[in-house]
mmCIF file of C-alpha atoms in Angstrom:
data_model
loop_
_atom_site.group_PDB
_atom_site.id
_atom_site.type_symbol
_atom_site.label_atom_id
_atom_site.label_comp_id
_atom_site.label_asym_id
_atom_site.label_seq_id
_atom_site.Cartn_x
_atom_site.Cartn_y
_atom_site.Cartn_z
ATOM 1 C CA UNK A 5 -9.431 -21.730 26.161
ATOM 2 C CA UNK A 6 -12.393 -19.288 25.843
ATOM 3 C CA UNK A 7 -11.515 -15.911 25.375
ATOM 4 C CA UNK A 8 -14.627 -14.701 27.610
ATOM 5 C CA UNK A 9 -12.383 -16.904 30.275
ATOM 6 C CA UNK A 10 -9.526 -15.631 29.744
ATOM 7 C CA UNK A 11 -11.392 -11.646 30.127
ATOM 8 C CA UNK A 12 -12.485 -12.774 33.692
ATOM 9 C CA UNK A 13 -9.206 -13.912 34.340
ATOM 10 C CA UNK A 14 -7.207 -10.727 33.307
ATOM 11 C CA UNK A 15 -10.187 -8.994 36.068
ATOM 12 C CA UNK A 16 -11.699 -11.027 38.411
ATOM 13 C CA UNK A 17 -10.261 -13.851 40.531
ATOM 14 C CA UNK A 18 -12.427 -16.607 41.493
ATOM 15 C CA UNK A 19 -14.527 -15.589 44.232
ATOM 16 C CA UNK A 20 -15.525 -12.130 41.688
ATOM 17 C CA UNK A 21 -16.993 -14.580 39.244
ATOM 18 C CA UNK A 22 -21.226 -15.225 39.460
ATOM 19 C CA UNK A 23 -22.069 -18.557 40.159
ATOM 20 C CA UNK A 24 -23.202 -19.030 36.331
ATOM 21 C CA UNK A 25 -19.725 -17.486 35.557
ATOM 22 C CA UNK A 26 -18.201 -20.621 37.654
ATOM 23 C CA UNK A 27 -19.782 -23.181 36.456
ATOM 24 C CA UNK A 28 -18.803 -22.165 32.738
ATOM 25 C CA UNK A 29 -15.275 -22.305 34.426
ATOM 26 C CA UNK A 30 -15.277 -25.092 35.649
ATOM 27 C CA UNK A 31 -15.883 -26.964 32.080
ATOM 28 C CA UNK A 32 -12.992 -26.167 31.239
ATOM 29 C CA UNK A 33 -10.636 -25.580 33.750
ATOM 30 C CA UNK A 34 -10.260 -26.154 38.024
ATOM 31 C CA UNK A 35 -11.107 -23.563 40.160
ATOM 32 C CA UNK A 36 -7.113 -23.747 41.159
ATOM 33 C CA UNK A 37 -6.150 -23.661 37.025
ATOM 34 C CA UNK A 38 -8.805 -20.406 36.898
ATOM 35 C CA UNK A 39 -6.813 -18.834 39.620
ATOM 36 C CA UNK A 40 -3.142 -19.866 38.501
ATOM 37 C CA UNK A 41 -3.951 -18.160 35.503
ATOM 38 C CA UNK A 42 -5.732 -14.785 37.281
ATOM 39 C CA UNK A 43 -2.469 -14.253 38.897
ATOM 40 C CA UNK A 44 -0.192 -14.943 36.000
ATOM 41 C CA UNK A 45 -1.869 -13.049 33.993
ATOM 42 C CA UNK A 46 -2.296 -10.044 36.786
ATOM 43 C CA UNK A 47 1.370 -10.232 37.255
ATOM 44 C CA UNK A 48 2.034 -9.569 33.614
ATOM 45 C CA UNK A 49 -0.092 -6.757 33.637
ATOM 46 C CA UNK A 50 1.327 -5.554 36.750
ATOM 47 C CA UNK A 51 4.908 -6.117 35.038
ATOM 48 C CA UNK A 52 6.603 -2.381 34.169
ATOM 49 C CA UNK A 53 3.482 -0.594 35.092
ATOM 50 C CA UNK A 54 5.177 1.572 37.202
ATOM 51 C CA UNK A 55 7.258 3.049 34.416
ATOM 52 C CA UNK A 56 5.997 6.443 33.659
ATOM 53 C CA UNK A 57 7.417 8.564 31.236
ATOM 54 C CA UNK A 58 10.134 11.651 31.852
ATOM 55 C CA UNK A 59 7.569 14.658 32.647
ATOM 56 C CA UNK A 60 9.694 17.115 30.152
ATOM 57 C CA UNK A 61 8.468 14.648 27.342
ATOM 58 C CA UNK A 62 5.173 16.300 27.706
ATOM 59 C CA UNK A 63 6.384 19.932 27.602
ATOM 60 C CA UNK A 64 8.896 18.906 24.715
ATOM 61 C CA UNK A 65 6.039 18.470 22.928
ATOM 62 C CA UNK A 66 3.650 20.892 23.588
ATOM 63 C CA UNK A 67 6.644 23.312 22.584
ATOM 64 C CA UNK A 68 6.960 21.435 19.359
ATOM 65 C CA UNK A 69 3.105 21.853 18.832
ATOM 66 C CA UNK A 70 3.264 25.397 19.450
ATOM 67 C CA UNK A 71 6.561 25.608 16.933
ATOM 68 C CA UNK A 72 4.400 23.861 14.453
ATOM 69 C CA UNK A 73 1.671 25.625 15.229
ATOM 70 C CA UNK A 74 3.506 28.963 13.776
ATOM 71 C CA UNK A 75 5.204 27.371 10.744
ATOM 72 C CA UNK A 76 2.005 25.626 9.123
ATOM 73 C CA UNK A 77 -0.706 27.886 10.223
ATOM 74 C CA UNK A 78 0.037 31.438 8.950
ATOM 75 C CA UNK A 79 -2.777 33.976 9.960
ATOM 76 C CA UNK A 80 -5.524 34.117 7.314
ATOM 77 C CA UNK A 81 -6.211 37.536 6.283
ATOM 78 C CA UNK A 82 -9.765 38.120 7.651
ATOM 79 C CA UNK A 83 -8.173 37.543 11.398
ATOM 80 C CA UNK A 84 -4.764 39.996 10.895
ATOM 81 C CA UNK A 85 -5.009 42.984 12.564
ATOM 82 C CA UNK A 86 -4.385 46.239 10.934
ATOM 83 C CA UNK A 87 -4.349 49.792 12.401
ATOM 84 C CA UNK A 88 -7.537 51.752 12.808
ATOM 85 C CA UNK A 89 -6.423 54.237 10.420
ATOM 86 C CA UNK A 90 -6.207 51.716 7.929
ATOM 87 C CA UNK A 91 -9.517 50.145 8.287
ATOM 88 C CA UNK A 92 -11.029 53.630 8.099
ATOM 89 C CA UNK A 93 -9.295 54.600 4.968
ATOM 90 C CA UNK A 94 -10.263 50.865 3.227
ATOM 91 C CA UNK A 95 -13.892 51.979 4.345
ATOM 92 C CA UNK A 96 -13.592 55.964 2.747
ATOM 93 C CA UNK A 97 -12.123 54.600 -0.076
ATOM 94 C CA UNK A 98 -14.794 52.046 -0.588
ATOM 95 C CA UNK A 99 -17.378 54.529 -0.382
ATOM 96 C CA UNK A 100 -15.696 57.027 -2.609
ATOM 97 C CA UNK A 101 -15.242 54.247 -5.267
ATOM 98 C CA UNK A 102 -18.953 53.602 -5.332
ATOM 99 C CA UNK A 103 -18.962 57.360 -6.636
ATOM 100 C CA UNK A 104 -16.402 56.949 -9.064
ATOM 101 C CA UNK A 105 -17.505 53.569 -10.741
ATOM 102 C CA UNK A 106 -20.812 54.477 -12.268
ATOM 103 C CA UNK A 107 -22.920 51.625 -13.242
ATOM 104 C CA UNK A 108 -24.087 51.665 -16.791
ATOM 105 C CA UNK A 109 -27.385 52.537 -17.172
ATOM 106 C CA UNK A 110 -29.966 50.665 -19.730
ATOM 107 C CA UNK A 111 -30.668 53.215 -22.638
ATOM 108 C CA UNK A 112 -34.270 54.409 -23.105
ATOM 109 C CA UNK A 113 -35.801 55.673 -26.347
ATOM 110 C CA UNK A 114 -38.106 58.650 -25.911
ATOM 111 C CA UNK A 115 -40.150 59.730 -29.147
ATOM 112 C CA UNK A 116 -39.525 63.717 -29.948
ATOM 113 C CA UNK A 117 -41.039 65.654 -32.367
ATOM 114 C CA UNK A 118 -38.886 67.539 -34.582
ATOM 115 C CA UNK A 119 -39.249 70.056 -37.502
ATOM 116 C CA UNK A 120 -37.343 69.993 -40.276
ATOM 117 C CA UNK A 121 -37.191 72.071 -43.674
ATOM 118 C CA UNK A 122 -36.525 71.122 -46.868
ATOM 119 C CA UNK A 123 -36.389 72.621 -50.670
ATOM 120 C CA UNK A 124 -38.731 71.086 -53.401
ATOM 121 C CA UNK A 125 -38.386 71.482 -56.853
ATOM 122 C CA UNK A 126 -41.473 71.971 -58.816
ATOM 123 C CA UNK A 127 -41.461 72.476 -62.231
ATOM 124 C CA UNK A 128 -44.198 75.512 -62.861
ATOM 125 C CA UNK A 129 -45.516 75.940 -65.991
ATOM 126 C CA UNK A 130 -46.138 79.242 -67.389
ATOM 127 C CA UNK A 131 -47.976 80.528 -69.990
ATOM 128 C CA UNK A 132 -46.998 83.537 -71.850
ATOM 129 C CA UNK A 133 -49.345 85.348 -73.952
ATOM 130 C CA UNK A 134 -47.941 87.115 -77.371
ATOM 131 C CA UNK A 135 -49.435 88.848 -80.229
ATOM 132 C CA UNK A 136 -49.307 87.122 -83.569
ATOM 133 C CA UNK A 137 -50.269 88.998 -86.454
ATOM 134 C CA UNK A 138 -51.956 87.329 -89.122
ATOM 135 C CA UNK A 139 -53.042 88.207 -92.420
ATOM 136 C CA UNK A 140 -56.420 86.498 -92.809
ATOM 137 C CA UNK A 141 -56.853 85.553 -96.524
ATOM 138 C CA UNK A 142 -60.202 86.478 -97.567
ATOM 139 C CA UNK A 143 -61.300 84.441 -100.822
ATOM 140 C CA UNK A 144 -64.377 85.815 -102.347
ATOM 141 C CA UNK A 145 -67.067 83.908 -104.141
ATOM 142 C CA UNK A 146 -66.097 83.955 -107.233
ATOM 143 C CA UNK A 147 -66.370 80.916 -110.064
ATOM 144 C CA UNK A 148 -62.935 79.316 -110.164
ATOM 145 C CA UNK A 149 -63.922 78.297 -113.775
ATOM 146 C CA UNK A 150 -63.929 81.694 -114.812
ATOM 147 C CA UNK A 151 -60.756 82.719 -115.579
ATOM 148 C CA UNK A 152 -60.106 86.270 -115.262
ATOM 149 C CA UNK A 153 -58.374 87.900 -118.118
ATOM 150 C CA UNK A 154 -54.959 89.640 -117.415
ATOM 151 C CA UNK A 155 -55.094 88.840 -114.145
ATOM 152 C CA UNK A 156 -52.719 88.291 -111.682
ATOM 153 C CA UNK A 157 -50.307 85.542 -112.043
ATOM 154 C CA UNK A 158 -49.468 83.132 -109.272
ATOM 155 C CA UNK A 159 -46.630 84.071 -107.136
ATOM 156 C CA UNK A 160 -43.344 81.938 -105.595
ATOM 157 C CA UNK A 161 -43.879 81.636 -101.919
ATOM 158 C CA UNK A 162 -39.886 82.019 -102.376
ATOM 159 C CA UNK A 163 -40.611 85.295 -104.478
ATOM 160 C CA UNK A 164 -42.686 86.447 -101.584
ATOM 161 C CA UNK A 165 -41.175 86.191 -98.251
ATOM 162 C CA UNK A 166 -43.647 88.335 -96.424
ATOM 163 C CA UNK A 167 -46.147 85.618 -97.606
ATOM 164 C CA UNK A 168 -43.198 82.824 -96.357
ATOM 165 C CA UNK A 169 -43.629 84.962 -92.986
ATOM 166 C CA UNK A 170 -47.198 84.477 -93.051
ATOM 167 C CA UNK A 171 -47.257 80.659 -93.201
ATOM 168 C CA UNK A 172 -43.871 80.034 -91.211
ATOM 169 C CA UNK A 173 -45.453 82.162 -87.997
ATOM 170 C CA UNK A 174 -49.024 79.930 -88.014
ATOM 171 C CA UNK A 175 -46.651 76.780 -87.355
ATOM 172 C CA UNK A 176 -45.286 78.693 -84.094
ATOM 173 C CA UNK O 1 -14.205 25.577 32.601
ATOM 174 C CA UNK O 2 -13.178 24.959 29.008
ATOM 175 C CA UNK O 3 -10.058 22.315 29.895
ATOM 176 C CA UNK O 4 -13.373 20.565 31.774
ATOM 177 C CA UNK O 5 -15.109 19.952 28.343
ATOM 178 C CA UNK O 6 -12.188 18.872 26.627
ATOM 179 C CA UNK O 7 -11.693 16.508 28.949
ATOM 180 C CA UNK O 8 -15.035 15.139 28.723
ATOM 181 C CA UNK O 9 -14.537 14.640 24.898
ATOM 182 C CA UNK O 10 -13.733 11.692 23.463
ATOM 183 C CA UNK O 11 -10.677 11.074 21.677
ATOM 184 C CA UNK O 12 -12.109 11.063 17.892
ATOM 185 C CA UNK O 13 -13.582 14.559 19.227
ATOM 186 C CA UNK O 14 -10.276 15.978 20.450
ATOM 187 C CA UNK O 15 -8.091 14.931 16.822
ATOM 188 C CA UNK O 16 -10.904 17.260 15.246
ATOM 189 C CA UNK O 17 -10.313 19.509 17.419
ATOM 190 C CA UNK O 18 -6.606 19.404 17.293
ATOM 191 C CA UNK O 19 -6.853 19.423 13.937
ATOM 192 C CA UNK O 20 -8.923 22.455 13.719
ATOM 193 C CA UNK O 21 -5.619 23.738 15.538
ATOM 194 C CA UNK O 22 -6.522 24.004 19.214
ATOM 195 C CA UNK O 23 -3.795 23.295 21.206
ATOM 196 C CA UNK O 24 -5.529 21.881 24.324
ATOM 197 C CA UNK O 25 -6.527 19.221 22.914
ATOM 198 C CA UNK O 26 -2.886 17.643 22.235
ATOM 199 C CA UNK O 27 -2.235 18.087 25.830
ATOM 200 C CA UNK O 28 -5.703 15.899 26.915
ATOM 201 C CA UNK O 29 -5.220 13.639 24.491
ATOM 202 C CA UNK O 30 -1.191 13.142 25.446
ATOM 203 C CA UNK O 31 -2.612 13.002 29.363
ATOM 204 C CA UNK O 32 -4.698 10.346 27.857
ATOM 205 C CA UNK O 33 -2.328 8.140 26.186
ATOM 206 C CA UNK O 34 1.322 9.107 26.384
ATOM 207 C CA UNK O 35 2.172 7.134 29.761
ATOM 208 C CA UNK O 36 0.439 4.179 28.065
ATOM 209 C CA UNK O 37 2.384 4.614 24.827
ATOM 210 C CA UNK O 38 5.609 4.717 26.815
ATOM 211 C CA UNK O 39 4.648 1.383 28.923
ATOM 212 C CA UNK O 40 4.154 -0.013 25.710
ATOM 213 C CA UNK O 41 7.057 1.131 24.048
ATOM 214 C CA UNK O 42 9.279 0.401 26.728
ATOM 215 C CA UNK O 43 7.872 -3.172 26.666
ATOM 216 C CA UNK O 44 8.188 -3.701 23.178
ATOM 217 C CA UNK O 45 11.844 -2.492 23.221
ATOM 218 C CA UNK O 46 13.712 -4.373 25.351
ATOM 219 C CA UNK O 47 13.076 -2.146 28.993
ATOM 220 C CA UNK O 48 15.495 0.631 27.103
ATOM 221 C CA UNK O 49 13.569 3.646 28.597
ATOM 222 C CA UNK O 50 15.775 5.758 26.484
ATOM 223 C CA UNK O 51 14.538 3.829 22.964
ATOM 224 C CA UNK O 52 10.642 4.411 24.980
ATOM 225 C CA UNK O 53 11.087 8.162 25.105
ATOM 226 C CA UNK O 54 12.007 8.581 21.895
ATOM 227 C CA UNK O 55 9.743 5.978 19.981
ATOM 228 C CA UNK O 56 7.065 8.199 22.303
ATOM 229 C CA UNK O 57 7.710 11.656 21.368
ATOM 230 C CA UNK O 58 8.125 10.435 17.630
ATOM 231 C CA UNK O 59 4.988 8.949 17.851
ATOM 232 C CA UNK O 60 2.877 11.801 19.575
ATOM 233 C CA UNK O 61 5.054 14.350 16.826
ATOM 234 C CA UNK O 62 3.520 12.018 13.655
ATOM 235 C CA UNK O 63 -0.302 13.656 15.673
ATOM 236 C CA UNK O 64 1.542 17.194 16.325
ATOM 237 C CA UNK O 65 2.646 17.265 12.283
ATOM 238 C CA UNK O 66 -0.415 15.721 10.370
ATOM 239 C CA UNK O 67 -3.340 15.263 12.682
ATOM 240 C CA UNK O 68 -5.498 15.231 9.339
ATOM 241 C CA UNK O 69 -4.299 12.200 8.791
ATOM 242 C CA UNK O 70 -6.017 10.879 11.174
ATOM 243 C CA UNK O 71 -9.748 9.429 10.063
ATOM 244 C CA UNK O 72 -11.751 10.747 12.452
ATOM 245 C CA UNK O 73 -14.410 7.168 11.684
ATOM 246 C CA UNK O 74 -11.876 5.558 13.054
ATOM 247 C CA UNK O 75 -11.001 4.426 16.208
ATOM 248 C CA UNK O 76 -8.131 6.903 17.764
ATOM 249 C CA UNK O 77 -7.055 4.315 20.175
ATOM 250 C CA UNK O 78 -6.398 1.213 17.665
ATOM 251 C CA UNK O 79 -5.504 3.883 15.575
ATOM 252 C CA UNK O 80 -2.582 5.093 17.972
ATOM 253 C CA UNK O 81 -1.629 1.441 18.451
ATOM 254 C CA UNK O 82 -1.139 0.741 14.838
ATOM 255 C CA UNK O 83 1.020 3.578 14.532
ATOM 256 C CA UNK O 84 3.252 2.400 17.461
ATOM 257 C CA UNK O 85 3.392 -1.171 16.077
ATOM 258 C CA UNK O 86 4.415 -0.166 12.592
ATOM 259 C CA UNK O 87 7.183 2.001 14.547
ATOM 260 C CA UNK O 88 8.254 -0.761 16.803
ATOM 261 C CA UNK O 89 8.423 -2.751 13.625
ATOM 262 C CA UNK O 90 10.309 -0.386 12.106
ATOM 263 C CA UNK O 91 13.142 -1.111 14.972
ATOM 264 C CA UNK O 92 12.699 -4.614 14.748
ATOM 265 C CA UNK O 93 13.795 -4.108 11.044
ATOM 266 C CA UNK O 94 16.620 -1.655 11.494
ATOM 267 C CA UNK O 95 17.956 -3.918 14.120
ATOM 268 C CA UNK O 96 21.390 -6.023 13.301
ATOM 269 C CA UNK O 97 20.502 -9.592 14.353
ATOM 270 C CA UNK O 98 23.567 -10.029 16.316
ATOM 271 C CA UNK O 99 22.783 -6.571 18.404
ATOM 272 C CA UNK O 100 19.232 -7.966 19.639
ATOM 273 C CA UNK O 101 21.525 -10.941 21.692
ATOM 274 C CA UNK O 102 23.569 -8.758 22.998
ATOM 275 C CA UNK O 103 21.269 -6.575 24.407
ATOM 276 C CA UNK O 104 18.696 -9.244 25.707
ATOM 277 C CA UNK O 105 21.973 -10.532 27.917
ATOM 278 C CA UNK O 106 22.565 -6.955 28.839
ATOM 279 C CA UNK O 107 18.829 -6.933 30.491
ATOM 280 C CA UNK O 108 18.621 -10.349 31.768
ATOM 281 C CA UNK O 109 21.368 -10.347 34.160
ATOM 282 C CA UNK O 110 20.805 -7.069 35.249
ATOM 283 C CA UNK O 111 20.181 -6.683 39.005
ATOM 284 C CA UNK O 112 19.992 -10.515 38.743
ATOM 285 C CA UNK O 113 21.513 -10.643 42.119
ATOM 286 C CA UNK O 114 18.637 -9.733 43.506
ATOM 287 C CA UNK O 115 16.933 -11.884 46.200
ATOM 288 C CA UNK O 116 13.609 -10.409 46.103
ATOM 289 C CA UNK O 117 11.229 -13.397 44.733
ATOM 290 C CA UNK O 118 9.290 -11.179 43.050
ATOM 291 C CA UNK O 119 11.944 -9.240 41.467
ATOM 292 C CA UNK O 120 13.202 -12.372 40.045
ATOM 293 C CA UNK O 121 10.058 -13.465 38.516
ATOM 294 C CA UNK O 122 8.942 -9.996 36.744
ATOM 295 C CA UNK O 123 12.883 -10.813 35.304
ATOM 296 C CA UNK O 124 12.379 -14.174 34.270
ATOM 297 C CA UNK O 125 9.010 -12.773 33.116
ATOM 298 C CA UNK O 126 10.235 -10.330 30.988
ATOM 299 C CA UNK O 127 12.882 -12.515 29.784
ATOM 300 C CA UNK O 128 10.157 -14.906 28.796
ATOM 301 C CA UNK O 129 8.303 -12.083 26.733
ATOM 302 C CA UNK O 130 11.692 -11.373 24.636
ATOM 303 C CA UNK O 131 12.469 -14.656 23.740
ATOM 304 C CA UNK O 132 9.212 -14.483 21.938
ATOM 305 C CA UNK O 133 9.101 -13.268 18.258
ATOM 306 C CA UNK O 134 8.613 -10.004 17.128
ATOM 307 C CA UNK O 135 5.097 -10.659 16.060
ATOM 308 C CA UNK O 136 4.145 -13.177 18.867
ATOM 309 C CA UNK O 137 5.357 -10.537 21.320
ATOM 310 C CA UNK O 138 3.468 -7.578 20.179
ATOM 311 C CA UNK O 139 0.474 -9.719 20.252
ATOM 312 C CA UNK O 140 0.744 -10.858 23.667
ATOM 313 C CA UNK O 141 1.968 -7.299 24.975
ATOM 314 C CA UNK O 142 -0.899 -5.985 23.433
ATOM 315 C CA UNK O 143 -3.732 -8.824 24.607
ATOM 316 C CA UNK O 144 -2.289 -8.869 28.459
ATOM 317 C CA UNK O 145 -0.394 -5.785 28.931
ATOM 318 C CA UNK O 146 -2.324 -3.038 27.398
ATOM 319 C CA UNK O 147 -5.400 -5.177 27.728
ATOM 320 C CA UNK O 148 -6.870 -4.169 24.386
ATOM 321 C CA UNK O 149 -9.443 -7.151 23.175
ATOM 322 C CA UNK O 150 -8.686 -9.450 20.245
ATOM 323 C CA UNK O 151 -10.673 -7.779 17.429
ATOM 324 C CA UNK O 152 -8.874 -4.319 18.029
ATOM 325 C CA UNK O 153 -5.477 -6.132 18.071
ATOM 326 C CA UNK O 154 -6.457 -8.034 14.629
ATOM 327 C CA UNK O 155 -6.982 -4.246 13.403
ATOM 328 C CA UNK O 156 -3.517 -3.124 14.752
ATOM 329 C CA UNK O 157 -1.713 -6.045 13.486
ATOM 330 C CA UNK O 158 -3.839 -5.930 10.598
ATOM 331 C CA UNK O 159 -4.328 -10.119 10.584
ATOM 332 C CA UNK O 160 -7.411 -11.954 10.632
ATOM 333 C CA UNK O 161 -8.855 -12.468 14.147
ATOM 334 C CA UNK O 162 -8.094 -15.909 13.957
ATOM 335 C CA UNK O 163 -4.157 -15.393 13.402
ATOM 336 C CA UNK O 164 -4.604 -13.356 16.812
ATOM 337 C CA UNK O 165 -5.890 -15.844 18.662
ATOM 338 C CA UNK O 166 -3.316 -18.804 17.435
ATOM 339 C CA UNK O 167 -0.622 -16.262 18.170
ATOM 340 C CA UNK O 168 -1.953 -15.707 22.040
ATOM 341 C CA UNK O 169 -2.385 -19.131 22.663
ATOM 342 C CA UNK O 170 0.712 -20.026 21.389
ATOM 343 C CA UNK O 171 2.741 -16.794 23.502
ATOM 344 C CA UNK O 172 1.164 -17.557 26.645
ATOM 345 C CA UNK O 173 2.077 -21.302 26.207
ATOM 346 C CA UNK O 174 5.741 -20.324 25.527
ATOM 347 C CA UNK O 175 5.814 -17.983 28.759
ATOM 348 C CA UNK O 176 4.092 -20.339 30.895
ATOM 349 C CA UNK O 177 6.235 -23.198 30.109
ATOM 350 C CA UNK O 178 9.203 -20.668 30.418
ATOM 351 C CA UNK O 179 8.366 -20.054 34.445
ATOM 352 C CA UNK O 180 7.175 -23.121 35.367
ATOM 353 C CA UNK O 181 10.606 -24.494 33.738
ATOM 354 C CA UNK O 182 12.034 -21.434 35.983
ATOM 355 C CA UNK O 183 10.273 -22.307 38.660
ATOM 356 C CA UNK O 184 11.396 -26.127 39.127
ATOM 357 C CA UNK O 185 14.799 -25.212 38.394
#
């Protein structure tokens, strides 16, 4: 059987159906098989329907709901409700601690001038003046060839120390 | 005001919103489906209204404990009716197969002395519908009972569409034969 049939049947009895409907019917079945089966199958729908369930079901389980409701649902934070004092202090203490916690600060290098004084060493040279005597040796012009009867010998420098003197104080 | 737009949501819209944690939106959504749930039950279990209550409120708790579960893509009606199934299936399980006779007797000949004609087919009706199998039964309980369409019961079940189909032809064949074997009796 058709199941489009068998939808008219469990809705419409014979006389419901469009003429179109009937003739698609009638293909298949008698117009007394169409309406055997409209009433069979309305009086298995209509079988029990009048059983409705105990009314306390309904408030059994809206009490359940409301049970389960509590036990799985605690209250997030953001909705709890605190004391005014409480939120006032959270919002004073908030504001203090902005006080408190100073952000660091990026560091900036200004250029100053500073003085500062130091020692040199400089090595000064300075000139002393002294007094040197010397004995200037005059040679006259004489002829070296001539020799000079009974005349002086030659001395020892060693002999003479105040000609030693003489010599030794040029070299200073 | 507000209990007016909840009621104008659909069900997909009221498990978000239920699962968001609004309350209201159980209670629409049980006004929507727990008298159906409870036919069905109560069908699928042998008439035992107290078996119906229960397999009801432990049904609607399954929505009350994890309504996340739910995929809101889905559809919350086939949905519903797949949880019920695997439930009733569940029973069908835990059942001794001795204890499913006994009972069956228990409901058959109940009020049997009744003269009413009606009354005496709705019994030979229903005991037409339990002589069927487990999975033949759900399928025609669901197909001409709570009128759902063949696709959504293929999604319940969780067969092919096909399977459905074989399994409604053959249940309505069984009960037919059943009353009209009543009937000439």
């Amino acid at each position: 059987m058709d199941m489009k049939i068998e939808d008219w049947a469990m809705k419409r009895d014979w006389t419901a159906l469009s003429h179109t409907e009937q003739r698609l019917v009638l293909t298949q079945m008698s117009q007394e098989e169409y309406q055997h089966l409209y009433q069979r199958l309305q009086g298995i729908k209509a079988l029990d329907a009048e059983v409705q369930p105990p009314a306390q079901l309904r408030a059994r389980l809206l009490e359940q709901l409301a049970v389960q409701e509590k036990m799985e649902r605690p209250k997030v934070w953001w909705k709890r409700q605190i004391p005014l004092w409480q939120a006032a202090a959270a919002i004073l203490l908030g504001v203090l601690s902005t006080f408190w916690i100073s952000k660091p600060q990026p560091k900036v290098v200004e250029p100053r001038v500073v003085q500062v004084r130091d020692t040199l060493l400089q090595e000064k040279l300075v000139w002393k003046e002294r007094i040197v005597q010397k004995t200037l040796v005059v040679y006259r012009d004489r002829d070296s060839l001539q020799v000079v009867p009974n005349g002086p010998k030659g001395v020892s420098l060693e002999d003479a120390p105040e000609l030693l003197g003489l010599f030794t104080q040029a070299e200073k | 005001m507000f209990k007016k737009a909840l009621e104008q949501y659909s069900d997909e819209a009221l498990m978000r919103e239920l699962a968001k944690g609004k309350q209201q939106a159980f209670g629409v959504l049980y006004d929507r489906y727990g008298p159906r749930m409870y036919r069905y039950f109560y069908r699928m279990l042998w008439q035992d209204a107290g078996k119906a209550e229960d397999f009801t409120q432990e049904l609607f708790l399954k929505i009350i404990e994890k309504p996340q579960s739910f995929d809101p893509s889905r559809n919350f009606c086939t949905w519903l009716y797949t949880l019920a199934a695997n439930l009733c299936k569940n029973e069908y399980r835990r059942k001794k197969p001795g204890e499913l006779g006994e009972m069956d007797q228990g409901i058959l000949f109940e009020n049997f002395s009744e003269t009413m004609d009606q009354r005496l087919f709705d019994q030979q009706l229903r005991r037409a519908i339990d002589q069927l199998s487990a999975n033949h039964r759900q399928c025609f309980i669901l197909r001409y009972q709570e009128e759902r369409s063949v696709a959504e019961i293929a999604a319940i079940v969780g067969c092919p569409e096909g399977t459905i189909k074989s399994r409604l032809h053959y249940a309505l064949q069984q009960v037919s034969q059943h009353l009209e074997a009543w009937k000439t009796h």
